[in-house]
């Protein structure tokens, strides 16, 4: 699985251009699930632009309530008519918008009710890693964010170390694999046998030079790509590399 998180980039016009270019560049027989996540305002146009292709569309966030007096917010029900996926708990939202584990958990549960698949992001800060707490921090985030989850729920989990996002300093494949193995175990406690089917994605400065080394790791099933997903040629090559890993 490969997901492009466009973050707060593109206008409606340039989003449609980018989505159309990705659609043209992706071969029909790719083995991976491909998801692009434009800003809210472009979701409808981008969904139309990729209709009939292997590319699915996701939102970058949503609110946990279904409707009501939450000015500026978008609910899972609203998204369900437009897209199949939603990124939840991204570290940029946790850091800049003070999203708590409880709020992320409420969103995960609301996504299930609406039939949208969350791409749940977890990851430790540089200080957490330097003090040897990375595994504890990340597995506690996962437990808190998935509290009360239905054992049949569809979900993907992205491990994105905060220190690797947008910095060019990616986690080594060994470090990423070690965390993924711990996440897989934690998922087994929550979801039983289904844990083996949950896509685990690595995110943080993924590019053309390093994606194959992540995909070669046993517990890494794909990538959540930020800046490298904003260039259609690069993203299409990343899709091909993910797909050819045979996962
Ligand atoms: P970069 O690939 O730009 O480091 O961003 C990663 C990310 O945050 C994806 O959600």
PDB file of C-alpha atoms and ligand atoms in Angstrom:
ATOM      1  CA  UNK A   1       0.000   0.000   0.000  1.00  0.00           C
ATOM      2  CA  UNK A   2       1.281   3.449  -0.815  1.00  0.00           C
ATOM      3  CA  UNK A   3      -0.325   6.668   0.373  1.00  0.00           C
ATOM      4  CA  UNK A   4       0.455  10.209  -0.750  1.00  0.00           C
ATOM      5  CA  UNK A   5      -0.222  12.830   1.905  1.00  0.00           C
ATOM      6  CA  UNK A   6      -0.336  16.139   0.081  1.00  0.00           C
ATOM      7  CA  UNK A   7      -0.701  18.085   3.352  1.00  0.00           C
ATOM      8  CA  UNK A   8      -1.586  21.789   2.866  1.00  0.00           C
ATOM      9  CA  UNK A   9      -0.389  21.914  -0.738  1.00  0.00           C
ATOM     10  CA  UNK A  10      -2.113  22.364  -4.113  1.00  0.00           C
ATOM     11  CA  UNK A  11      -5.107  24.422  -5.223  1.00  0.00           C
ATOM     12  CA  UNK A  12      -8.174  22.671  -6.643  1.00  0.00           C
ATOM     13  CA  UNK A  13      -6.780  23.180 -10.127  1.00  0.00           C
ATOM     14  CA  UNK A  14      -3.272  21.938  -9.407  1.00  0.00           C
ATOM     15  CA  UNK A  15      -4.639  19.034  -7.340  1.00  0.00           C
ATOM     16  CA  UNK A  16      -6.663  17.815 -10.317  1.00  0.00           C
ATOM     17  CA  UNK A  17      -3.598  18.178 -12.551  1.00  0.00           C
ATOM     18  CA  UNK A  18      -1.450  16.196 -10.123  1.00  0.00           C
ATOM     19  CA  UNK A  19      -4.098  13.477  -9.644  1.00  0.00           C
ATOM     20  CA  UNK A  20      -4.613  13.188 -13.412  1.00  0.00           C
ATOM     21  CA  UNK A  21      -0.870  12.897 -13.985  1.00  0.00           C
ATOM     22  CA  UNK A  22      -0.623  10.150 -11.357  1.00  0.00           C
ATOM     23  CA  UNK A  23      -3.567   8.374 -12.977  1.00  0.00           C
ATOM     24  CA  UNK A  24      -1.838   8.505 -16.378  1.00  0.00           C
ATOM     25  CA  UNK A  25       1.452   7.293 -14.919  1.00  0.00           C
ATOM     26  CA  UNK A  26       0.182   4.324 -12.922  1.00  0.00           C
ATOM     27  CA  UNK A  27      -0.017   1.011 -14.711  1.00  0.00           C
ATOM     28  CA  UNK A  28      -3.281  -0.941 -14.504  1.00  0.00           C
ATOM     29  CA  UNK A  29      -1.670  -4.065 -13.114  1.00  0.00           C
ATOM     30  CA  UNK A  30       0.019  -2.653 -10.020  1.00  0.00           C
ATOM     31  CA  UNK A  31      -0.107  -4.929  -7.003  1.00  0.00           C
ATOM     32  CA  UNK A  32      -0.311  -2.142  -4.414  1.00  0.00           C
ATOM     33  CA  UNK A  33      -3.256  -0.169  -3.132  1.00  0.00           C
ATOM     34  CA  UNK A  34      -2.632   3.464  -4.015  1.00  0.00           C
ATOM     35  CA  UNK A  35      -4.254   6.288  -2.047  1.00  0.00           C
ATOM     36  CA  UNK A  36      -3.853  10.033  -2.587  1.00  0.00           C
ATOM     37  CA  UNK A  37      -4.905  12.475   0.122  1.00  0.00           C
ATOM     38  CA  UNK A  38      -5.487  16.017  -1.141  1.00  0.00           C
ATOM     39  CA  UNK A  39      -6.803  18.901   0.979  1.00  0.00           C
ATOM     40  CA  UNK A  40     -10.561  18.817   1.741  1.00  0.00           C
ATOM     41  CA  UNK A  41     -11.460  21.402  -0.890  1.00  0.00           C
ATOM     42  CA  UNK A  42     -10.096  19.196  -3.669  1.00  0.00           C
ATOM     43  CA  UNK A  43     -11.530  15.856  -2.545  1.00  0.00           C
ATOM     44  CA  UNK A  44     -14.533  15.925  -4.864  1.00  0.00           C
ATOM     45  CA  UNK A  45     -12.634  17.077  -7.956  1.00  0.00           C
ATOM     46  CA  UNK A  46      -9.766  14.670  -7.338  1.00  0.00           C
ATOM     47  CA  UNK A  47     -12.191  11.763  -6.801  1.00  0.00           C
ATOM     48  CA  UNK A  48     -13.733  12.563 -10.169  1.00  0.00           C
ATOM     49  CA  UNK A  49     -10.314  12.882 -11.793  1.00  0.00           C
ATOM     50  CA  UNK A  50      -9.199   9.391 -10.701  1.00  0.00           C
ATOM     51  CA  UNK A  51     -12.530   7.630 -11.244  1.00  0.00           C
ATOM     52  CA  UNK A  52     -12.125   4.356 -13.135  1.00  0.00           C
ATOM     53  CA  UNK A  53      -8.488   3.944 -12.063  1.00  0.00           C
ATOM     54  CA  UNK A  54      -6.754   1.909  -9.349  1.00  0.00           C
ATOM     55  CA  UNK A  55      -6.222   5.080  -7.303  1.00  0.00           C
ATOM     56  CA  UNK A  56      -8.313   5.634  -4.178  1.00  0.00           C
ATOM     57  CA  UNK A  57      -8.790   8.947  -2.416  1.00  0.00           C
ATOM     58  CA  UNK A  58      -8.392   9.782   1.271  1.00  0.00           C
ATOM     59  CA  UNK A  59      -8.911  12.818   3.485  1.00  0.00           C
ATOM     60  CA  UNK A  60      -6.213  14.147   5.805  1.00  0.00           C
ATOM     61  CA  UNK A  61      -8.411  14.511   8.893  1.00  0.00           C
ATOM     62  CA  UNK A  62     -12.001  14.480  10.185  1.00  0.00           C
ATOM     63  CA  UNK A  63     -13.970  15.245  13.338  1.00  0.00           C
ATOM     64  CA  UNK A  64     -15.263  12.530  15.649  1.00  0.00           C
ATOM     65  CA  UNK A  65     -18.858  13.853  15.827  1.00  0.00           C
ATOM     66  CA  UNK A  66     -21.346  13.106  13.055  1.00  0.00           C
ATOM     67  CA  UNK A  67     -22.734  16.648  12.754  1.00  0.00           C
ATOM     68  CA  UNK A  68     -23.552  19.752  14.792  1.00  0.00           C
ATOM     69  CA  UNK A  69     -22.062  23.009  16.007  1.00  0.00           C
ATOM     70  CA  UNK A  70     -18.388  22.402  15.163  1.00  0.00           C
ATOM     71  CA  UNK A  71     -17.518  25.314  12.912  1.00  0.00           C
ATOM     72  CA  UNK A  72     -15.008  24.449  10.257  1.00  0.00           C
ATOM     73  CA  UNK A  73     -15.088  20.704  10.892  1.00  0.00           C
ATOM     74  CA  UNK A  74     -15.895  17.790   8.576  1.00  0.00           C
ATOM     75  CA  UNK A  75     -17.465  14.508   9.727  1.00  0.00           C
ATOM     76  CA  UNK A  76     -16.852  10.896   8.697  1.00  0.00           C
ATOM     77  CA  UNK A  77     -20.372  10.744   7.250  1.00  0.00           C
ATOM     78  CA  UNK A  78     -19.585  13.647   4.934  1.00  0.00           C
ATOM     79  CA  UNK A  79     -16.337  12.042   3.818  1.00  0.00           C
ATOM     80  CA  UNK A  80     -17.879   8.612   3.284  1.00  0.00           C
ATOM     81  CA  UNK A  81     -19.707   9.896   0.205  1.00  0.00           C
ATOM     82  CA  UNK A  82     -16.455  11.060  -1.367  1.00  0.00           C
ATOM     83  CA  UNK A  83     -13.547   8.905  -0.202  1.00  0.00           C
ATOM     84  CA  UNK A  84     -12.634   5.549   1.311  1.00  0.00           C
ATOM     85  CA  UNK A  85      -9.719   6.504   3.554  1.00  0.00           C
ATOM     86  CA  UNK A  86      -8.805   9.122   6.141  1.00  0.00           C
ATOM     87  CA  UNK A  87      -5.453   9.922   7.744  1.00  0.00           C
ATOM     88  CA  UNK A  88      -5.897  10.230  11.515  1.00  0.00           C
ATOM     89  CA  UNK A  89      -3.510  11.261  14.283  1.00  0.00           C
ATOM     90  CA  UNK A  90      -0.836  12.752  12.041  1.00  0.00           C
ATOM     91  CA  UNK A  91       1.946  14.154  14.228  1.00  0.00           C
ATOM     92  CA  UNK A  92       1.545  17.598  12.656  1.00  0.00           C
ATOM     93  CA  UNK A  93      -2.029  17.688  14.015  1.00  0.00           C
ATOM     94  CA  UNK A  94      -0.957  16.291  17.380  1.00  0.00           C
ATOM     95  CA  UNK A  95       1.806  18.909  17.651  1.00  0.00           C
ATOM     96  CA  UNK A  96       0.371  22.074  16.072  1.00  0.00           C
ATOM     97  CA  UNK A  97      -3.304  21.507  16.885  1.00  0.00           C
ATOM     98  CA  UNK A  98      -2.892  19.710  20.216  1.00  0.00           C
ATOM     99  CA  UNK A  99      -4.867  16.628  19.225  1.00  0.00           C
ATOM    100  CA  UNK A 100      -4.974  14.204  22.150  1.00  0.00           C
ATOM    101  CA  UNK A 101      -4.907  10.410  22.045  1.00  0.00           C
ATOM    102  CA  UNK A 102      -8.521  10.427  23.265  1.00  0.00           C
ATOM    103  CA  UNK A 103      -9.638  12.634  20.376  1.00  0.00           C
ATOM    104  CA  UNK A 104      -7.806  10.486  17.839  1.00  0.00           C
ATOM    105  CA  UNK A 105      -9.417   7.409  19.398  1.00  0.00           C
ATOM    106  CA  UNK A 106     -12.895   8.941  19.053  1.00  0.00           C
ATOM    107  CA  UNK A 107     -12.168   9.676  15.390  1.00  0.00           C
ATOM    108  CA  UNK A 108     -10.986   6.104  14.717  1.00  0.00           C
ATOM    109  CA  UNK A 109     -14.235   4.750  16.179  1.00  0.00           C
ATOM    110  CA  UNK A 110     -16.328   7.254  14.189  1.00  0.00           C
ATOM    111  CA  UNK A 111     -14.561   6.303  10.937  1.00  0.00           C
ATOM    112  CA  UNK A 112     -15.563   2.675  11.459  1.00  0.00           C
ATOM    113  CA  UNK A 113     -19.216   3.637  11.913  1.00  0.00           C
ATOM    114  CA  UNK A 114     -19.129   5.587   8.639  1.00  0.00           C
ATOM    115  CA  UNK A 115     -17.303   2.825   6.769  1.00  0.00           C
ATOM    116  CA  UNK A 116     -14.089   4.758   6.137  1.00  0.00           C
ATOM    117  CA  UNK A 117     -10.694   3.140   6.658  1.00  0.00           C
ATOM    118  CA  UNK A 118      -8.432   5.138   8.977  1.00  0.00           C
ATOM    119  CA  UNK A 119      -4.728   5.386   8.246  1.00  0.00           C
ATOM    120  CA  UNK A 120      -3.644   5.873  11.846  1.00  0.00           C
ATOM    121  CA  UNK A 121      -0.309   7.650  12.315  1.00  0.00           C
ATOM    122  CA  UNK A 122       1.870   7.012  15.352  1.00  0.00           C
ATOM    123  CA  UNK A 123       5.457   8.008  16.034  1.00  0.00           C
ATOM    124  CA  UNK A 124       7.896   9.199  18.670  1.00  0.00           C
ATOM    125  CA  UNK A 125       9.718  12.515  19.017  1.00  0.00           C
ATOM    126  CA  UNK A 126      13.493  12.849  18.868  1.00  0.00           C
ATOM    127  CA  UNK A 127      13.602  13.279  22.655  1.00  0.00           C
ATOM    128  CA  UNK A 128      11.599  10.052  23.110  1.00  0.00           C
ATOM    129  CA  UNK A 129      14.029   8.153  20.890  1.00  0.00           C
ATOM    130  CA  UNK A 130      17.134   9.610  22.489  1.00  0.00           C
ATOM    131  CA  UNK A 131      15.884   8.660  25.948  1.00  0.00           C
ATOM    132  CA  UNK A 132      15.182   5.069  24.863  1.00  0.00           C
ATOM    133  CA  UNK A 133      11.415   5.429  25.197  1.00  0.00           C
ATOM    134  CA  UNK A 134      10.457   5.137  21.514  1.00  0.00           C
ATOM    135  CA  UNK A 135       8.831   1.690  21.652  1.00  0.00           C
ATOM    136  CA  UNK A 136       6.890   2.499  24.827  1.00  0.00           C
ATOM    137  CA  UNK A 137       5.641   5.814  23.465  1.00  0.00           C
ATOM    138  CA  UNK A 138       4.549   4.398  20.118  1.00  0.00           C
ATOM    139  CA  UNK A 139       2.872   1.258  21.443  1.00  0.00           C
ATOM    140  CA  UNK A 140       1.024   3.293  24.098  1.00  0.00           C
ATOM    141  CA  UNK A 141      -0.157   5.669  21.381  1.00  0.00           C
ATOM    142  CA  UNK A 142      -1.443   2.707  19.375  1.00  0.00           C
ATOM    143  CA  UNK A 143      -3.249   1.202  22.376  1.00  0.00           C
ATOM    144  CA  UNK A 144      -4.824   4.528  23.307  1.00  0.00           C
ATOM    145  CA  UNK A 145      -5.848   5.387  19.749  1.00  0.00           C
ATOM    146  CA  UNK A 146      -7.387   1.968  19.084  1.00  0.00           C
ATOM    147  CA  UNK A 147      -9.120   1.635  22.445  1.00  0.00           C
ATOM    148  CA  UNK A 148     -12.475  -0.124  21.978  1.00  0.00           C
ATOM    149  CA  UNK A 149     -11.860  -0.922  18.304  1.00  0.00           C
ATOM    150  CA  UNK A 150     -14.015  -3.604  16.738  1.00  0.00           C
ATOM    151  CA  UNK A 151     -11.977  -6.723  15.917  1.00  0.00           C
ATOM    152  CA  UNK A 152     -13.318  -6.578  12.344  1.00  0.00           C
ATOM    153  CA  UNK A 153     -12.440  -2.935  11.760  1.00  0.00           C
ATOM    154  CA  UNK A 154     -10.480  -2.039   8.643  1.00  0.00           C
ATOM    155  CA  UNK A 155      -7.432   0.031   9.457  1.00  0.00           C
ATOM    156  CA  UNK A 156      -3.907   0.777   8.276  1.00  0.00           C
ATOM    157  CA  UNK A 157      -1.200   1.954  10.672  1.00  0.00           C
ATOM    158  CA  UNK A 158       1.612   4.303   9.676  1.00  0.00           C
ATOM    159  CA  UNK A 159       4.744   4.528  11.793  1.00  0.00           C
ATOM    160  CA  UNK A 160       6.089   8.031  11.261  1.00  0.00           C
ATOM    161  CA  UNK A 161       8.928   9.017  13.607  1.00  0.00           C
ATOM    162  CA  UNK A 162       8.404  12.743  14.164  1.00  0.00           C
ATOM    163  CA  UNK A 163      12.123  13.442  13.712  1.00  0.00           C
ATOM    164  CA  UNK A 164      12.025  11.899  10.218  1.00  0.00           C
ATOM    165  CA  UNK A 165       9.121  13.920   8.815  1.00  0.00           C
ATOM    166  CA  UNK A 166      10.148  16.530   6.285  1.00  0.00           C
ATOM    167  CA  UNK A 167      13.704  16.505   7.601  1.00  0.00           C
ATOM    168  CA  UNK A 168      15.403  14.322   4.996  1.00  0.00           C
ATOM    169  CA  UNK A 169      16.614  12.230   7.932  1.00  0.00           C
ATOM    170  CA  UNK A 170      14.731   8.967   7.477  1.00  0.00           C
ATOM    171  CA  UNK A 171      14.734   6.140  10.025  1.00  0.00           C
ATOM    172  CA  UNK A 172      17.016   3.289   9.003  1.00  0.00           C
ATOM    173  CA  UNK A 173      15.149   0.234   7.697  1.00  0.00           C
ATOM    174  CA  UNK A 174      16.335  -1.697  10.800  1.00  0.00           C
ATOM    175  CA  UNK A 175      14.924   0.901  13.164  1.00  0.00           C
ATOM    176  CA  UNK A 176      11.655   1.018  11.231  1.00  0.00           C
ATOM    177  CA  UNK A 177      11.375  -2.788  11.123  1.00  0.00           C
ATOM    178  CA  UNK A 178      12.025  -3.081  14.859  1.00  0.00           C
ATOM    179  CA  UNK A 179       9.129  -0.715  15.563  1.00  0.00           C
ATOM    180  CA  UNK A 180       6.848  -2.411  13.043  1.00  0.00           C
ATOM    181  CA  UNK A 181       7.412  -5.794  14.693  1.00  0.00           C
ATOM    182  CA  UNK A 182       6.375  -4.260  18.026  1.00  0.00           C
ATOM    183  CA  UNK A 183       3.325  -2.673  16.420  1.00  0.00           C
ATOM    184  CA  UNK A 184       2.353  -6.007  14.856  1.00  0.00           C
ATOM    185  CA  UNK A 185       2.495  -7.636  18.305  1.00  0.00           C
ATOM    186  CA  UNK A 186       0.441  -4.851  19.852  1.00  0.00           C
ATOM    187  CA  UNK A 187      -2.109  -5.206  17.035  1.00  0.00           C
ATOM    188  CA  UNK A 188      -2.328  -8.950  17.665  1.00  0.00           C
ATOM    189  CA  UNK A 189      -3.428  -8.189  21.238  1.00  0.00           C
ATOM    190  CA  UNK A 190      -6.181  -5.942  19.899  1.00  0.00           C
ATOM    191  CA  UNK A 191      -7.271  -7.719  16.728  1.00  0.00           C
ATOM    192  CA  UNK A 192      -6.093 -11.320  17.070  1.00  0.00           C
ATOM    193  CA  UNK A 193      -5.153 -13.122  13.854  1.00  0.00           C
ATOM    194  CA  UNK A 194      -6.211 -10.164  11.743  1.00  0.00           C
ATOM    195  CA  UNK A 195      -3.076  -8.308  12.857  1.00  0.00           C
ATOM    196  CA  UNK A 196      -1.121 -10.029  10.090  1.00  0.00           C
ATOM    197  CA  UNK A 197      -3.422  -8.469   7.458  1.00  0.00           C
ATOM    198  CA  UNK A 198      -3.219  -4.889   8.741  1.00  0.00           C
ATOM    199  CA  UNK A 199      -1.013  -2.812   6.406  1.00  0.00           C
ATOM    200  CA  UNK A 200       1.902  -1.280   8.315  1.00  0.00           C
ATOM    201  CA  UNK A 201       3.332   1.739   6.499  1.00  0.00           C
ATOM    202  CA  UNK A 202       6.565   3.588   7.098  1.00  0.00           C
ATOM    203  CA  UNK A 203       6.504   7.380   6.743  1.00  0.00           C
ATOM    204  CA  UNK A 204       9.181  10.052   7.105  1.00  0.00           C
ATOM    205  CA  UNK A 205      11.386  11.301   4.259  1.00  0.00           C
ATOM    206  CA  UNK A 206      10.512   8.382   1.973  1.00  0.00           C
ATOM    207  CA  UNK A 207      12.072   8.875  -1.465  1.00  0.00           C
ATOM    208  CA  UNK A 208      13.208   7.012  -4.556  1.00  0.00           C
ATOM    209  CA  UNK A 209      16.534   6.059  -2.987  1.00  0.00           C
ATOM    210  CA  UNK A 210      15.201   4.533   0.215  1.00  0.00           C
ATOM    211  CA  UNK A 211      11.741   3.068  -0.475  1.00  0.00           C
ATOM    212  CA  UNK A 212      12.998  -0.332  -1.673  1.00  0.00           C
ATOM    213  CA  UNK A 213      14.999  -0.823   1.517  1.00  0.00           C
ATOM    214  CA  UNK A 214      11.848  -0.309   3.606  1.00  0.00           C
ATOM    215  CA  UNK A 215       9.760  -2.585   1.435  1.00  0.00           C
ATOM    216  CA  UNK A 216      12.362  -5.339   1.837  1.00  0.00           C
ATOM    217  CA  UNK A 217      11.652  -5.473   5.582  1.00  0.00           C
ATOM    218  CA  UNK A 218       9.395  -8.241   6.853  1.00  0.00           C
ATOM    219  CA  UNK A 219       6.807  -6.116   8.639  1.00  0.00           C
ATOM    220  CA  UNK A 220       6.724  -3.087   6.341  1.00  0.00           C
ATOM    221  CA  UNK A 221       3.820  -3.307   3.900  1.00  0.00           C
ATOM    222  CA  UNK A 222       3.998   0.119   2.331  1.00  0.00           C
ATOM    223  CA  UNK A 223       4.752   3.803   2.705  1.00  0.00           C
ATOM    224  CA  UNK A 224       3.088   7.064   3.681  1.00  0.00           C
ATOM    225  CA  UNK A 225       4.776   9.669   1.531  1.00  0.00           C
ATOM    226  CA  UNK A 226       4.727  13.431   2.058  1.00  0.00           C
ATOM    227  CA  UNK A 227       6.793  15.751  -0.122  1.00  0.00           C
ATOM    228  CA  UNK A 228       7.782  13.078  -2.663  1.00  0.00           C
ATOM    229  CA  UNK A 229       4.074  12.516  -3.439  1.00  0.00           C
ATOM    230  CA  UNK A 230       3.735  16.074  -4.791  1.00  0.00           C
ATOM    231  CA  UNK A 231       5.621  15.254  -7.970  1.00  0.00           C
ATOM    232  CA  UNK A 232       3.655  12.887 -10.245  1.00  0.00           C
ATOM    233  CA  UNK A 233       6.684  11.240 -11.876  1.00  0.00           C
ATOM    234  CA  UNK A 234       8.365  10.593  -8.553  1.00  0.00           C
ATOM    235  CA  UNK A 235       5.175   9.287  -6.960  1.00  0.00           C
ATOM    236  CA  UNK A 236       4.510   6.953  -9.902  1.00  0.00           C
ATOM    237  CA  UNK A 237       8.031   5.563  -9.599  1.00  0.00           C
ATOM    238  CA  UNK A 238       7.500   5.080  -5.857  1.00  0.00           C
ATOM    239  CA  UNK A 239       4.265   3.215  -6.632  1.00  0.00           C
ATOM    240  CA  UNK A 240       6.101   0.961  -9.088  1.00  0.00           C
ATOM    241  CA  UNK A 241       8.836   0.236  -6.539  1.00  0.00           C
ATOM    242  CA  UNK A 242       6.270  -0.569  -3.835  1.00  0.00           C
ATOM    243  CA  UNK A 243       4.338  -2.774  -6.196  1.00  0.00           C
ATOM    244  CA  UNK A 244       7.365  -4.699  -7.438  1.00  0.00           C
ATOM    245  CA  UNK A 245       8.324  -5.675  -3.899  1.00  0.00           C
ATOM    246  CA  UNK A 246       5.662  -8.381  -4.176  1.00  0.00           C
ATOM    247  CA  UNK A 247       3.805  -7.507  -0.984  1.00  0.00           C
TER     248      UNK A 247
HETATM  249  P1  LIG B   1       7.740  13.632   4.249  1.00  0.00           P
HETATM  250  O1  LIG B   1       7.685  12.440   3.318  1.00  0.00           O
HETATM  251  O2  LIG B   1       7.695  14.938   3.547  1.00  0.00           O
HETATM  252  O3  LIG B   1       8.838  13.494   5.237  1.00  0.00           O
HETATM  253  O4  LIG B   1       6.376  13.592   5.100  1.00  0.00           O
HETATM  254  C1  LIG B   1       6.016  12.408   5.719  1.00  0.00           C
HETATM  255  C2  LIG B   1       4.634  12.532   6.237  1.00  0.00           C
HETATM  256  O5  LIG B   1       4.393  13.253   7.188  1.00  0.00           O
HETATM  257  C3  LIG B   1       3.566  11.788   5.552  1.00  0.00           C
HETATM  258  O6  LIG B   1       2.390  11.814   6.290  1.00  0.00           O
END
